[in-house]
Amino acid sequence: MTSLAREKQIGDASAGESPDPKIVKSESPSSEPRTDDRYSRQILFRGIGAEGQRKLTTARVAIVGCGATGSALAGLLARAGVGTLRIIDRDYVEPSNLQRQSLFDEHDAAESHPKAIAAARKIAAFNSQIVVEPKVEDLIPANIEALLEGMSLILDGTDNFETRYLINDYAVDRSLPWVYSAAVGSYAVTLNVLPGETACLACIFPDSPRGMVETCETSGILNSAVNLVASIAATEALKFLIGSLPQLRRTLLSFDLWTNEHAEISAAKPRSGCRACGERDFIHLSGEGRPHITLCGRNSVQIHERQRPIDFAELDRRLQPHGTVRHNDFVLKFWHEPYEMTLFPDGRAIIKGTTDTAVARSLYARYVGS
């Protein structure tokens, strides 16, 4: 497959034009390194070996969120030879991402490329032997079944507990393993969830954090903290995918790289009376009380209930008298001071410059429609 054909295939996948969106491996064997050469140092590692590598080539992993942690996870697993990666992300690349989001470059930021698309293109450049399925979507109760169907493992690259609780509900309900990961400031934390065997996220955190919570915007973030948690989570993923279950960690592990403080809390058994894995009350999966999500690192609100195809050329024409507009095939950006609106082809929007959902709804209705 030529690079031009691969670019078109990625674009088609993002626009939903193919029922099986993917990047396929090259059709020209002479242009690729042999599989045993590419993964030879990994195969030499006794914990994986040749049989483990074969298992990795047939594995199917979903990465939910392709920001800092998610992009690092995607890069590590792609280089390790995990056969299929489904990358799910609702967001676009900005200059402030480049300090820690390892799959993106200045061109991606300048063009506001969707993160899932940009990640798929980068991965295709260094490993054409695996399949990447970019999904430019927000993971919500209405689409979670379609987006996670057929996966053998879910990895967390998100930035909010609402989506993590949704993943946890789905994973526990379907008995599907997943790995929780988070990083902020110099702090990193991760947890393996094996439904029916270990504690789930709701066992450890029965409720979302309340009051003042550290975010990338308020506390910043070290790229080394991101890479630490991604490396740990990716290694746990490899253990699971090759069947090395006794080696999986069964604790909530946290580490502060700046203070060198670290801790582990046992997660070996589900908590008695847990809402999710005990009572099987999947409130997040049913969509009860789902709020608008304020994105990490931004003064923003996402309008995510919309499902309408958007004609970017026509909308560009309509918005020109009201502010600055530019668009590509994947995203339209509209500036009307003090706000910035980013609109996606399915009608979803991120409105920057406010955390008031009423203001965001009003702006959407005014410039896109109600």
Short mmCIF file of C-alpha atoms in Angstrom, two decimals:
data_model
loop_
_atom_site.label_atom_id
_atom_site.label_comp_id
_atom_site.label_asym_id
_atom_site.label_seq_id
_atom_site.Cartn_x
_atom_site.Cartn_y
_atom_site.Cartn_z
CA MET A 1 0.00 0.00 0.00
CA THR A 2 1.36 3.40 -0.93
CA SER A 3 1.61 6.17 1.63
CA LEU A 4 -1.07 8.09 -0.30
CA ALA A 5 -3.46 5.14 -0.16
CA ARG A 6 -2.83 4.72 3.54
CA GLU A 7 -3.54 8.43 4.15
CA LYS A 8 -6.86 8.09 2.32
CA GLN A 9 -7.77 4.96 4.27
CA ILE A 10 -7.16 6.72 7.56
CA GLY A 11 -9.26 9.66 6.45
CA ASP A 12 -12.07 7.36 5.35
CA ALA A 13 -11.97 5.61 8.72
CA SER A 14 -12.35 8.88 10.61
CA ALA A 15 -15.31 9.92 8.53
CA GLY A 16 -17.07 6.61 9.06
CA GLU A 17 -17.01 5.72 5.36
CA SER A 18 -15.87 2.15 5.90
CA PRO A 19 -17.57 -0.50 8.09
CA ASP A 20 -14.14 -1.85 8.97
CA PRO A 21 -11.81 1.17 9.27
CA LYS A 22 -8.18 0.22 9.64
CA ILE A 23 -4.66 0.69 8.50
CA VAL A 24 -3.49 -2.55 6.94
CA LYS A 25 0.04 -3.81 6.75
CA SER A 26 2.06 -3.11 3.66
CA GLU A 27 1.56 -5.29 0.59
CA SER A 28 5.23 -5.03 -0.32
CA PRO A 29 7.21 -7.50 1.84
CA SER A 30 10.53 -6.28 0.51
CA SER A 31 9.91 -2.85 2.05
CA GLU A 32 9.30 -4.23 5.53
CA PRO A 33 11.61 -5.79 8.12
CA ARG A 34 10.86 -9.43 8.79
CA THR A 35 8.70 -9.98 11.87
CA ASP A 36 11.39 -12.00 13.66
CA ASP A 37 13.90 -9.19 13.02
CA ARG A 38 11.60 -6.40 14.13
CA TYR A 39 10.73 -8.05 17.46
CA SER A 40 13.92 -10.05 17.96
CA ARG A 41 15.00 -8.28 21.18
CA GLN A 42 11.52 -8.67 22.64
CA ILE A 43 11.40 -12.36 21.68
CA LEU A 44 14.76 -12.84 23.42
CA PHE A 45 13.14 -11.67 26.65
CA ARG A 46 12.28 -14.89 28.46
CA GLY A 47 8.94 -13.60 29.72
CA ILE A 48 7.62 -13.22 26.16
CA GLY A 49 9.51 -15.46 23.77
CA ALA A 50 8.36 -16.54 20.32
CA GLU A 51 5.03 -17.91 21.49
CA GLY A 52 4.22 -14.75 23.42
CA GLN A 53 5.03 -12.66 20.37
CA ARG A 54 2.65 -14.75 18.27
CA LYS A 55 -0.10 -14.09 20.82
CA LEU A 56 0.56 -10.36 20.64
CA THR A 57 0.08 -10.34 16.85
CA THR A 58 -3.52 -11.58 17.27
CA ALA A 59 -4.39 -9.34 20.23
CA ARG A 60 -7.02 -6.57 19.99
CA VAL A 61 -6.64 -3.63 22.37
CA ALA A 62 -8.75 -0.49 22.75
CA ILE A 63 -7.09 2.71 23.99
CA VAL A 64 -9.69 5.17 25.21
CA GLY A 65 -8.21 8.66 25.02
CA CYS A 66 -5.11 9.55 23.03
CA GLY A 67 -3.71 12.46 24.98
CA ALA A 68 -0.56 12.17 27.06
CA THR A 69 -1.01 8.69 28.53
CA GLY A 70 -2.95 7.32 25.59
CA SER A 71 -0.45 8.39 22.96
CA ALA A 72 2.42 6.91 24.98
CA LEU A 73 0.48 3.65 25.40
CA ALA A 74 -0.32 3.51 21.68
CA GLY A 75 3.32 4.03 20.73
CA LEU A 76 4.61 1.39 23.13
CA LEU A 77 2.09 -1.27 22.14
CA ALA A 78 2.43 -0.56 18.44
CA ARG A 79 6.21 -1.00 18.65
CA ALA A 80 5.69 -4.18 20.68
CA GLY A 81 3.64 -5.67 17.85
CA VAL A 82 0.14 -5.77 19.31
CA GLY A 83 -1.86 -6.78 16.25
CA THR A 84 -4.85 -4.42 16.43
CA LEU A 85 -5.10 -1.09 18.23
CA ARG A 86 -8.40 0.77 18.32
CA ILE A 87 -7.70 4.38 19.31
CA ILE A 88 -10.75 6.31 20.54
CA ASP A 89 -10.43 10.05 21.10
CA ARG A 90 -12.77 13.02 20.76
CA ASP A 91 -10.11 15.75 20.78
CA TYR A 92 -7.70 17.56 18.44
CA VAL A 93 -3.99 18.37 18.71
CA GLU A 94 -2.94 21.76 20.16
CA PRO A 95 0.55 23.25 20.69
CA SER A 96 0.32 22.77 24.47
CA ASN A 97 0.03 19.00 23.90
CA LEU A 98 3.48 18.65 22.38
CA GLN A 99 5.33 18.81 25.71
CA ARG A 100 4.02 15.37 26.71
CA GLN A 101 1.94 13.77 23.92
CA SER A 102 4.60 11.76 22.17
CA LEU A 103 2.90 10.77 18.90
CA PHE A 104 2.20 14.33 17.72
CA ASP A 105 4.24 17.07 16.08
CA GLU A 106 3.99 20.77 15.24
CA HIS A 107 2.22 20.10 11.95
CA ASP A 108 -0.53 18.18 13.75
CA ALA A 109 -1.01 21.11 16.13
CA ALA A 110 -0.98 23.74 13.39
CA GLU A 111 -3.63 21.84 11.42
CA SER A 112 -5.70 20.87 14.51
CA HIS A 113 -5.63 17.23 13.45
CA PRO A 114 -7.86 14.88 15.46
CA LYS A 115 -5.63 12.96 17.85
CA ALA A 116 -6.86 9.52 16.78
CA ILE A 117 -6.08 10.28 13.12
CA ALA A 118 -2.68 11.81 13.87
CA ALA A 119 -1.74 8.85 16.07
CA ALA A 120 -2.75 6.35 13.39
CA ARG A 121 -0.61 8.15 10.80
CA LYS A 122 2.43 8.20 13.06
CA ILE A 123 2.07 4.52 13.92
CA ALA A 124 1.71 3.58 10.24
CA ALA A 125 5.06 5.27 9.61
CA PHE A 126 6.98 3.08 12.07
CA ASN A 127 4.98 -0.16 12.08
CA SER A 128 2.94 -1.00 8.99
CA GLN A 129 2.53 -4.62 10.13
CA ILE A 130 -0.21 -3.88 12.65
CA VAL A 131 -3.80 -2.66 12.24
CA VAL A 132 -4.84 0.70 13.71
CA GLU A 133 -8.49 1.71 13.91
CA PRO A 134 -8.83 5.45 14.63
CA LYS A 135 -12.19 6.51 16.04
CA VAL A 136 -12.76 10.27 16.33
CA GLU A 137 -15.57 9.92 18.84
CA ASP A 138 -16.52 10.64 22.42
CA LEU A 139 -17.03 7.41 24.38
CA ILE A 140 -20.56 7.65 25.82
CA PRO A 141 -23.22 5.11 26.89
CA ALA A 142 -24.89 5.26 23.49
CA ASN A 143 -21.82 4.13 21.52
CA ILE A 144 -19.67 2.22 24.00
CA GLU A 145 -20.88 -1.18 22.78
CA ALA A 146 -19.97 -0.42 19.17
CA LEU A 147 -16.62 1.18 20.04
CA LEU A 148 -15.39 -1.56 22.38
CA GLU A 149 -16.92 -4.60 20.72
CA GLY A 150 -14.43 -7.35 19.91
CA MET A 151 -11.63 -6.02 22.12
CA SER A 152 -9.67 -8.28 24.46
CA LEU A 153 -8.38 -5.47 26.71
CA ILE A 154 -9.18 -1.80 27.38
CA LEU A 155 -6.52 0.75 28.33
CA ASP A 156 -7.36 4.07 29.98
CA GLY A 157 -5.90 7.19 28.41
CA THR A 158 -8.73 9.49 29.51
CA ASP A 159 -8.65 12.62 31.67
CA ASN A 160 -11.90 12.34 33.65
CA PHE A 161 -13.58 9.98 36.09
CA GLU A 162 -16.94 10.06 34.32
CA THR A 163 -15.49 8.19 31.33
CA ARG A 164 -13.46 5.90 33.59
CA TYR A 165 -16.56 4.88 35.54
CA LEU A 166 -18.31 4.25 32.23
CA ILE A 167 -15.44 1.99 31.10
CA ASN A 168 -15.51 0.25 34.47
CA ASP A 169 -19.27 -0.42 34.25
CA TYR A 170 -18.92 -1.81 30.73
CA ALA A 171 -15.86 -3.91 31.58
CA VAL A 172 -17.41 -5.42 34.73
CA ASP A 173 -20.69 -6.11 32.94
CA ARG A 174 -18.86 -7.84 30.05
CA SER A 175 -16.10 -9.45 32.19
CA LEU A 176 -13.54 -7.59 30.09
CA PRO A 177 -10.18 -6.65 31.71
CA TRP A 178 -9.03 -3.05 31.69
CA VAL A 179 -6.19 -0.93 33.08
CA TYR A 180 -6.84 2.39 34.83
CA SER A 181 -4.05 4.98 34.47
CA ALA A 182 -3.72 8.64 35.43
CA ALA A 183 -1.00 11.28 35.74
CA VAL A 184 -1.00 14.87 36.97
CA GLY A 185 1.87 17.03 38.19
CA SER A 186 4.63 14.56 39.07
CA TYR A 187 2.14 11.93 40.27
CA ALA A 188 1.20 8.71 38.46
CA VAL A 189 -1.28 5.99 39.45
CA THR A 190 -2.49 2.78 37.82
CA LEU A 191 -4.70 -0.23 38.58
CA ASN A 192 -5.38 -3.50 36.78
CA VAL A 193 -9.06 -4.52 36.83
CA LEU A 194 -9.81 -8.20 36.24
CA PRO A 195 -13.60 -8.45 36.68
CA GLY A 196 -14.63 -11.20 39.07
CA GLU A 197 -11.08 -11.60 40.39
CA THR A 198 -9.75 -8.22 41.53
CA ALA A 199 -11.24 -4.98 42.82
CA CYS A 200 -12.79 -2.75 40.19
CA LEU A 201 -12.49 1.04 40.02
CA ALA A 202 -15.72 1.50 41.99
CA CYS A 203 -14.36 -0.77 44.73
CA ILE A 204 -11.41 1.57 45.23
CA PHE A 205 -13.18 4.86 44.47
CA PRO A 206 -16.92 4.43 45.21
CA ASP A 207 -17.59 8.05 44.22
CA SER A 208 -15.97 10.60 41.94
CA PRO A 209 -13.51 12.95 43.67
CA ARG A 210 -15.35 16.00 45.03
CA GLY A 211 -14.25 19.54 45.84
CA MET A 212 -10.96 20.88 44.48
CA VAL A 213 -9.23 18.30 42.30
CA GLU A 214 -5.80 18.67 40.72
CA THR A 215 -5.83 18.89 36.94
CA CYS A 216 -3.23 19.46 34.23
CA GLU A 217 -4.47 23.06 34.06
CA THR A 218 -4.08 23.81 37.78
CA SER A 219 -1.04 21.67 38.61
CA GLY A 220 0.72 21.13 35.31
CA ILE A 221 2.23 17.79 34.39
CA LEU A 222 5.67 16.27 33.84
CA ASN A 223 6.10 14.22 30.69
CA SER A 224 8.18 11.80 32.76
CA ALA A 225 5.15 11.07 34.96
CA VAL A 226 3.14 10.32 31.83
CA ASN A 227 5.82 8.01 30.48
CA LEU A 228 6.15 6.23 33.82
CA VAL A 229 2.47 5.36 34.12
CA ALA A 230 2.23 4.44 30.43
CA SER A 231 5.26 2.13 30.69
CA ILE A 232 3.79 0.35 33.70
CA ALA A 233 0.35 0.02 32.13
CA ALA A 234 1.77 -1.16 28.79
CA THR A 235 3.83 -3.83 30.54
CA GLU A 236 0.77 -5.04 32.45
CA ALA A 237 -1.07 -5.17 29.13
CA LEU A 238 1.67 -7.35 27.60
CA LYS A 239 1.47 -9.73 30.58
CA PHE A 240 -2.27 -10.09 30.12
CA LEU A 241 -2.16 -10.47 26.34
CA ILE A 242 0.36 -13.32 26.39
CA GLY A 243 -1.43 -15.08 29.26
CA SER A 244 1.13 -14.38 32.01
CA LEU A 245 -1.67 -13.81 34.53
CA PRO A 246 0.24 -14.75 37.73
CA GLN A 247 2.65 -11.87 37.03
CA LEU A 248 -0.12 -9.24 36.86
CA ARG A 249 0.02 -6.69 39.67
CA ARG A 250 -2.99 -6.76 41.98
CA THR A 251 -2.58 -3.41 43.69
CA LEU A 252 -3.38 0.24 43.11
CA LEU A 253 0.12 1.62 42.55
CA SER A 254 0.99 5.30 42.90
CA PHE A 255 4.34 7.06 42.52
CA ASP A 256 5.37 10.70 42.86
CA LEU A 257 8.49 11.23 40.77
CA TRP A 258 9.32 14.57 42.39
CA THR A 259 9.09 13.53 46.06
CA ASN A 260 9.98 9.87 45.46
CA GLU A 261 6.97 8.84 47.53
CA HIS A 262 5.13 5.74 46.44
CA ALA A 263 2.38 3.53 47.76
CA GLU A 264 0.44 0.37 46.98
CA ILE A 265 -3.06 -0.50 48.11
CA SER A 266 -4.26 -4.09 47.77
CA ALA A 267 -6.82 -4.63 45.04
CA ALA A 268 -6.63 -8.41 45.06
CA LYS A 269 -10.31 -8.97 45.86
CA PRO A 270 -13.56 -7.16 45.03
CA ARG A 271 -14.99 -5.02 47.84
CA SER A 272 -18.08 -6.41 49.47
CA GLY A 273 -21.11 -4.33 48.55
CA CYS A 274 -19.43 -2.62 45.57
CA ARG A 275 -22.03 -0.89 43.44
CA ALA A 276 -20.57 -2.21 40.19
CA CYS A 277 -19.05 -5.63 40.71
CA GLY A 278 -21.09 -6.53 43.80
CA GLU A 279 -24.58 -5.16 43.18
CA ARG A 280 -24.13 -4.89 39.39
CA ASP A 281 -25.73 -1.46 39.41
CA PHE A 282 -24.25 0.09 36.27
CA ILE A 283 -25.45 3.66 36.63
CA HIS A 284 -22.82 5.11 34.31
CA LEU A 285 -23.50 2.55 31.59
CA SER A 286 -27.20 3.43 31.73
CA GLY A 287 -26.32 7.11 31.35
CA GLU A 288 -27.92 8.28 34.58
CA GLY A 289 -26.94 11.84 35.46
CA ARG A 290 -24.19 12.04 32.85
CA PRO A 291 -22.75 15.59 33.01
CA HIS A 292 -21.06 17.73 30.38
CA ILE A 293 -17.32 17.11 30.56
CA THR A 294 -14.83 19.92 31.12
CA LEU A 295 -11.66 18.90 29.33
CA CYS A 296 -8.27 18.59 31.00
CA GLY A 297 -6.12 21.67 30.56
CA ARG A 298 -8.84 23.89 29.10
CA ASN A 299 -11.56 26.31 30.12
CA SER A 300 -13.98 24.39 27.90
CA VAL A 301 -17.30 22.61 27.63
CA GLN A 302 -18.11 19.82 25.20
CA ILE A 303 -21.52 19.57 23.57
CA HIS A 304 -21.71 15.83 23.00
CA GLU A 305 -25.39 14.99 22.54
CA ARG A 306 -25.46 16.06 18.91
CA GLN A 307 -25.61 13.55 16.05
CA ARG A 308 -25.94 15.60 12.87
CA PRO A 309 -23.71 15.61 9.78
CA ILE A 310 -22.06 19.00 9.27
CA ASP A 311 -21.23 20.51 5.87
CA PHE A 312 -18.03 22.36 6.76
CA ALA A 313 -17.94 24.39 3.53
CA GLU A 314 -21.48 25.65 4.01
CA LEU A 315 -20.98 26.38 7.71
CA ASP A 316 -17.71 28.18 6.92
CA ARG A 317 -19.64 30.45 4.53
CA ARG A 318 -22.31 31.14 7.15
CA LEU A 319 -19.86 31.92 9.94
CA GLN A 320 -17.53 34.22 7.98
CA PRO A 321 -19.45 37.42 8.91
CA HIS A 322 -19.30 36.57 12.61
CA GLY A 323 -15.63 35.82 13.22
CA THR A 324 -12.58 33.92 11.99
CA VAL A 325 -13.19 30.48 10.48
CA ARG A 326 -10.97 27.75 9.08
CA HIS A 327 -11.51 24.07 8.46
CA ASN A 328 -10.05 20.88 7.02
CA ASP A 329 -11.64 17.50 6.37
CA PHE A 330 -11.69 16.64 10.07
CA VAL A 331 -12.44 19.77 12.07
CA LEU A 332 -13.83 23.30 11.75
CA LYS A 333 -12.58 26.06 14.09
CA PHE A 334 -14.47 29.29 14.68
CA TRP A 335 -13.23 32.23 16.75
CA HIS A 336 -15.72 34.76 18.12
CA GLU A 337 -14.05 36.59 21.00
CA PRO A 338 -13.79 35.57 23.77
CA TYR A 339 -14.82 32.10 22.59
CA GLU A 340 -13.36 29.45 20.33
CA MET A 341 -15.54 26.69 18.90
CA THR A 342 -14.15 23.45 17.47
CA LEU A 343 -16.73 21.47 15.51
CA PHE A 344 -16.45 17.86 14.33
CA PRO A 345 -18.20 16.24 11.33
CA ASP A 346 -20.84 14.50 13.48
CA GLY A 347 -21.93 17.82 15.03
CA ARG A 348 -20.05 17.43 18.32
CA ALA A 349 -18.42 20.65 19.53
CA ILE A 350 -15.83 21.82 22.04
CA ILE A 351 -16.42 25.40 23.14
CA LYS A 352 -13.42 27.07 24.71
CA GLY A 353 -13.63 30.16 26.89
CA THR A 354 -16.32 29.09 29.35
CA THR A 355 -17.23 26.35 31.85
CA ASP A 356 -20.89 27.44 31.88
CA THR A 357 -22.91 24.79 30.02
CA ALA A 358 -25.75 27.24 29.45
CA VAL A 359 -23.39 29.65 27.67
CA ALA A 360 -21.96 26.78 25.62
CA ARG A 361 -25.42 25.60 24.60
CA SER A 362 -26.40 29.15 23.65
CA LEU A 363 -23.32 29.60 21.46
CA TYR A 364 -23.93 26.25 19.78
CA ALA A 365 -27.57 27.07 19.11
CA ARG A 366 -26.65 30.54 17.81
CA TYR A 367 -23.96 29.48 15.34
CA VAL A 368 -24.70 25.83 14.51
CA GLY A 369 -28.40 25.38 15.30
CA SER A 370 -30.61 23.90 17.99
#
